Amino acid sequence: MNSEQLVDIAEVLLVVSVLGGFFLLVLILTFLFPKIAEVESRIATPGKQLDGIREIWGNGPIGRWMRVVHVYFFFIFRNLPRIGPRIESRMGDEAEALPMGLKLWVILPVSVFFVSIIVSLMAAWYLGVFD
């Protein structure tokens, strides 16, 4: 594979990942948000961080994104060794075990969104955008 082909591949990856990430962001904030709000309502116990985030940021686009990211990081950080239980107790509480299908409504789209950001940054770096 020569240099021109790698540049072409990087350009396609950049465009696809940026457009895909934007589409996914809009999808998360509109169609997927009711399921994410259901997950949030089950884990956001009164007086904890997730409950406060919901009250502070509200239901606008930026508020929805902040709430989605906090719920996502609740599921990600609570599995960390040693500090995970402290983070979980500070952010919220999963009193009853949520079904995996409901957790995936949060984890899958947000993970794919973050991967699209990483791919975009790597393609832009390869193309010399940051020079």
CSV table of C-alpha atoms in Angstrom, one decimal:
chain,number,residue,atom,x,y,z
A,1,MET,CA,0.0,0.0,0.0
A,2,ASN,CA,1.5,3.3,-1.0
A,3,SER,CA,1.2,6.7,0.7
A,4,GLU,CA,-1.6,8.0,-1.4
A,5,GLN,CA,-3.8,5.0,-0.6
A,6,LEU,CA,-3.2,5.5,3.1
A,7,VAL,CA,-4.1,9.2,2.8
A,8,ASP,CA,-7.3,8.3,0.9
A,9,ILE,CA,-8.2,5.7,3.6
A,10,ALA,CA,-7.5,8.3,6.4
A,11,GLU,CA,-9.7,10.9,4.6
A,12,VAL,CA,-12.6,8.4,4.2
A,13,LEU,CA,-12.2,7.3,7.9
A,14,LEU,CA,-12.3,11.0,9.0
A,15,VAL,CA,-15.4,11.8,7.1
A,16,VAL,CA,-17.3,8.6,8.0
A,17,SER,CA,-16.3,8.9,11.7
A,18,VAL,CA,-17.2,12.6,12.0
A,19,LEU,CA,-20.6,12.1,10.2
A,20,GLY,CA,-21.3,8.9,12.1
A,21,GLY,CA,-20.4,10.4,15.4
A,22,PHE,CA,-22.7,13.4,14.7
A,23,PHE,CA,-25.6,11.2,13.6
A,24,LEU,CA,-25.1,9.0,16.7
A,25,LEU,CA,-25.0,12.1,19.0
A,26,VAL,CA,-28.4,13.3,17.5
A,27,LEU,CA,-29.8,9.7,17.9
A,28,ILE,CA,-28.7,9.5,21.5
A,29,LEU,CA,-30.2,12.9,22.4
A,30,THR,CA,-33.5,12.2,20.7
A,31,PHE,CA,-34.7,8.7,20.1
A,32,LEU,CA,-32.5,6.8,22.6
A,33,PHE,CA,-32.9,9.3,25.5
A,34,PRO,CA,-36.2,8.0,26.9
A,35,LYS,CA,-34.5,4.6,27.6
A,36,ILE,CA,-31.5,6.3,29.0
A,37,ALA,CA,-33.7,8.4,31.3
A,38,GLU,CA,-35.4,5.2,32.4
A,39,VAL,CA,-32.0,3.8,33.4
A,40,GLU,CA,-31.1,7.0,35.1
A,41,SER,CA,-34.4,7.0,37.1
A,42,ARG,CA,-33.6,3.5,38.4
A,43,ILE,CA,-30.0,4.3,39.6
A,44,ALA,CA,-30.2,8.0,40.6
A,45,THR,CA,-31.1,7.8,44.3
A,46,PRO,CA,-32.1,11.0,46.0
A,47,GLY,CA,-29.2,13.1,47.3
A,48,LYS,CA,-26.6,11.4,45.2
A,49,GLN,CA,-24.6,12.8,42.2
A,50,LEU,CA,-26.8,11.5,39.4
A,51,ASP,CA,-29.9,13.0,41.0
A,52,GLY,CA,-28.1,16.3,41.4
A,53,ILE,CA,-27.0,16.3,37.7
A,54,ARG,CA,-30.5,15.8,36.6
A,55,GLU,CA,-31.7,18.8,38.6
A,56,ILE,CA,-28.8,21.0,37.6
A,57,TRP,CA,-28.6,20.4,33.9
A,58,GLY,CA,-32.3,19.9,33.1
A,59,ASN,CA,-33.6,18.5,29.8
A,60,GLY,CA,-32.1,20.6,27.1
A,61,PRO,CA,-29.6,19.2,24.6
A,62,ILE,CA,-26.6,20.0,26.7
A,63,GLY,CA,-28.3,18.8,29.8
A,64,ARG,CA,-29.3,15.5,28.2
A,65,TRP,CA,-25.7,15.0,27.0
A,66,MET,CA,-24.4,15.6,30.5
A,67,ARG,CA,-26.9,13.2,32.0
A,68,VAL,CA,-26.1,10.5,29.4
A,69,VAL,CA,-22.4,10.8,30.0
A,70,HIS,CA,-22.8,10.6,33.8
A,71,VAL,CA,-25.0,7.5,33.6
A,72,TYR,CA,-22.4,6.0,31.1
A,73,PHE,CA,-19.5,6.7,33.5
A,74,PHE,CA,-21.5,5.3,36.4
A,75,PHE,CA,-21.5,1.9,34.7
A,76,ILE,CA,-17.9,2.2,33.5
A,77,PHE,CA,-16.2,3.5,36.7
A,78,ARG,CA,-18.0,1.2,39.1
A,79,ASN,CA,-16.2,-1.8,37.7
A,80,LEU,CA,-12.7,-0.3,38.5
A,81,PRO,CA,-10.9,-2.2,41.2
A,82,ARG,CA,-10.5,-0.5,44.6
A,83,ILE,CA,-12.1,2.9,43.7
A,84,GLY,CA,-15.2,1.5,41.9
A,85,PRO,CA,-17.4,0.9,44.9
A,86,ARG,CA,-16.6,4.4,46.2
A,87,ILE,CA,-17.5,6.0,42.9
A,88,GLU,CA,-20.7,3.9,42.7
A,89,SER,CA,-21.8,4.9,46.2
A,90,ARG,CA,-21.2,8.6,45.5
A,91,MET,CA,-22.9,8.7,42.1
A,92,GLY,CA,-26.0,6.5,42.6
A,93,ASP,CA,-27.1,3.1,43.6
A,94,GLU,CA,-28.3,0.1,41.6
A,95,ALA,CA,-30.6,-1.2,44.3
A,96,GLU,CA,-32.2,-3.8,42.0
A,97,ALA,CA,-30.1,-5.3,39.3
A,98,LEU,CA,-30.9,-3.8,35.9
A,99,PRO,CA,-31.3,-6.1,33.0
A,100,MET,CA,-28.3,-6.2,30.7
A,101,GLY,CA,-30.6,-5.1,27.8
A,102,LEU,CA,-31.4,-1.9,29.6
A,103,LYS,CA,-27.8,-1.2,30.4
A,104,LEU,CA,-26.8,-1.7,26.8
A,105,TRP,CA,-29.1,1.2,25.8
A,106,VAL,CA,-26.6,3.4,27.5
A,107,ILE,CA,-23.3,1.6,27.2
A,108,LEU,CA,-23.4,0.6,23.5
A,109,PRO,CA,-24.3,3.9,21.7
A,110,VAL,CA,-22.1,6.1,23.9
A,111,SER,CA,-19.1,3.7,23.5
A,112,VAL,CA,-19.5,3.7,19.8
A,113,PHE,CA,-19.7,7.5,19.9
A,114,PHE,CA,-16.4,7.7,21.9
A,115,VAL,CA,-14.7,5.3,19.5
A,116,SER,CA,-15.8,7.5,16.5
A,117,ILE,CA,-14.2,10.5,18.2
A,118,ILE,CA,-10.9,8.5,18.7
A,119,VAL,CA,-11.0,7.4,15.1
A,120,SER,CA,-11.6,10.9,13.9
A,121,LEU,CA,-8.7,12.3,16.0
A,122,MET,CA,-6.3,9.6,14.8
A,123,ALA,CA,-7.3,10.1,11.1
A,124,ALA,CA,-6.9,13.9,11.5
A,125,TRP,CA,-3.5,13.4,13.2
A,126,TYR,CA,-2.4,11.2,10.3
A,127,LEU,CA,-3.5,13.8,7.8
A,128,GLY,CA,-1.5,16.4,9.6
A,129,VAL,CA,-4.5,18.5,10.7
A,130,PHE,CA,-2.8,19.3,14.0
A,131,ASP,CA,0.5,20.4,12.6
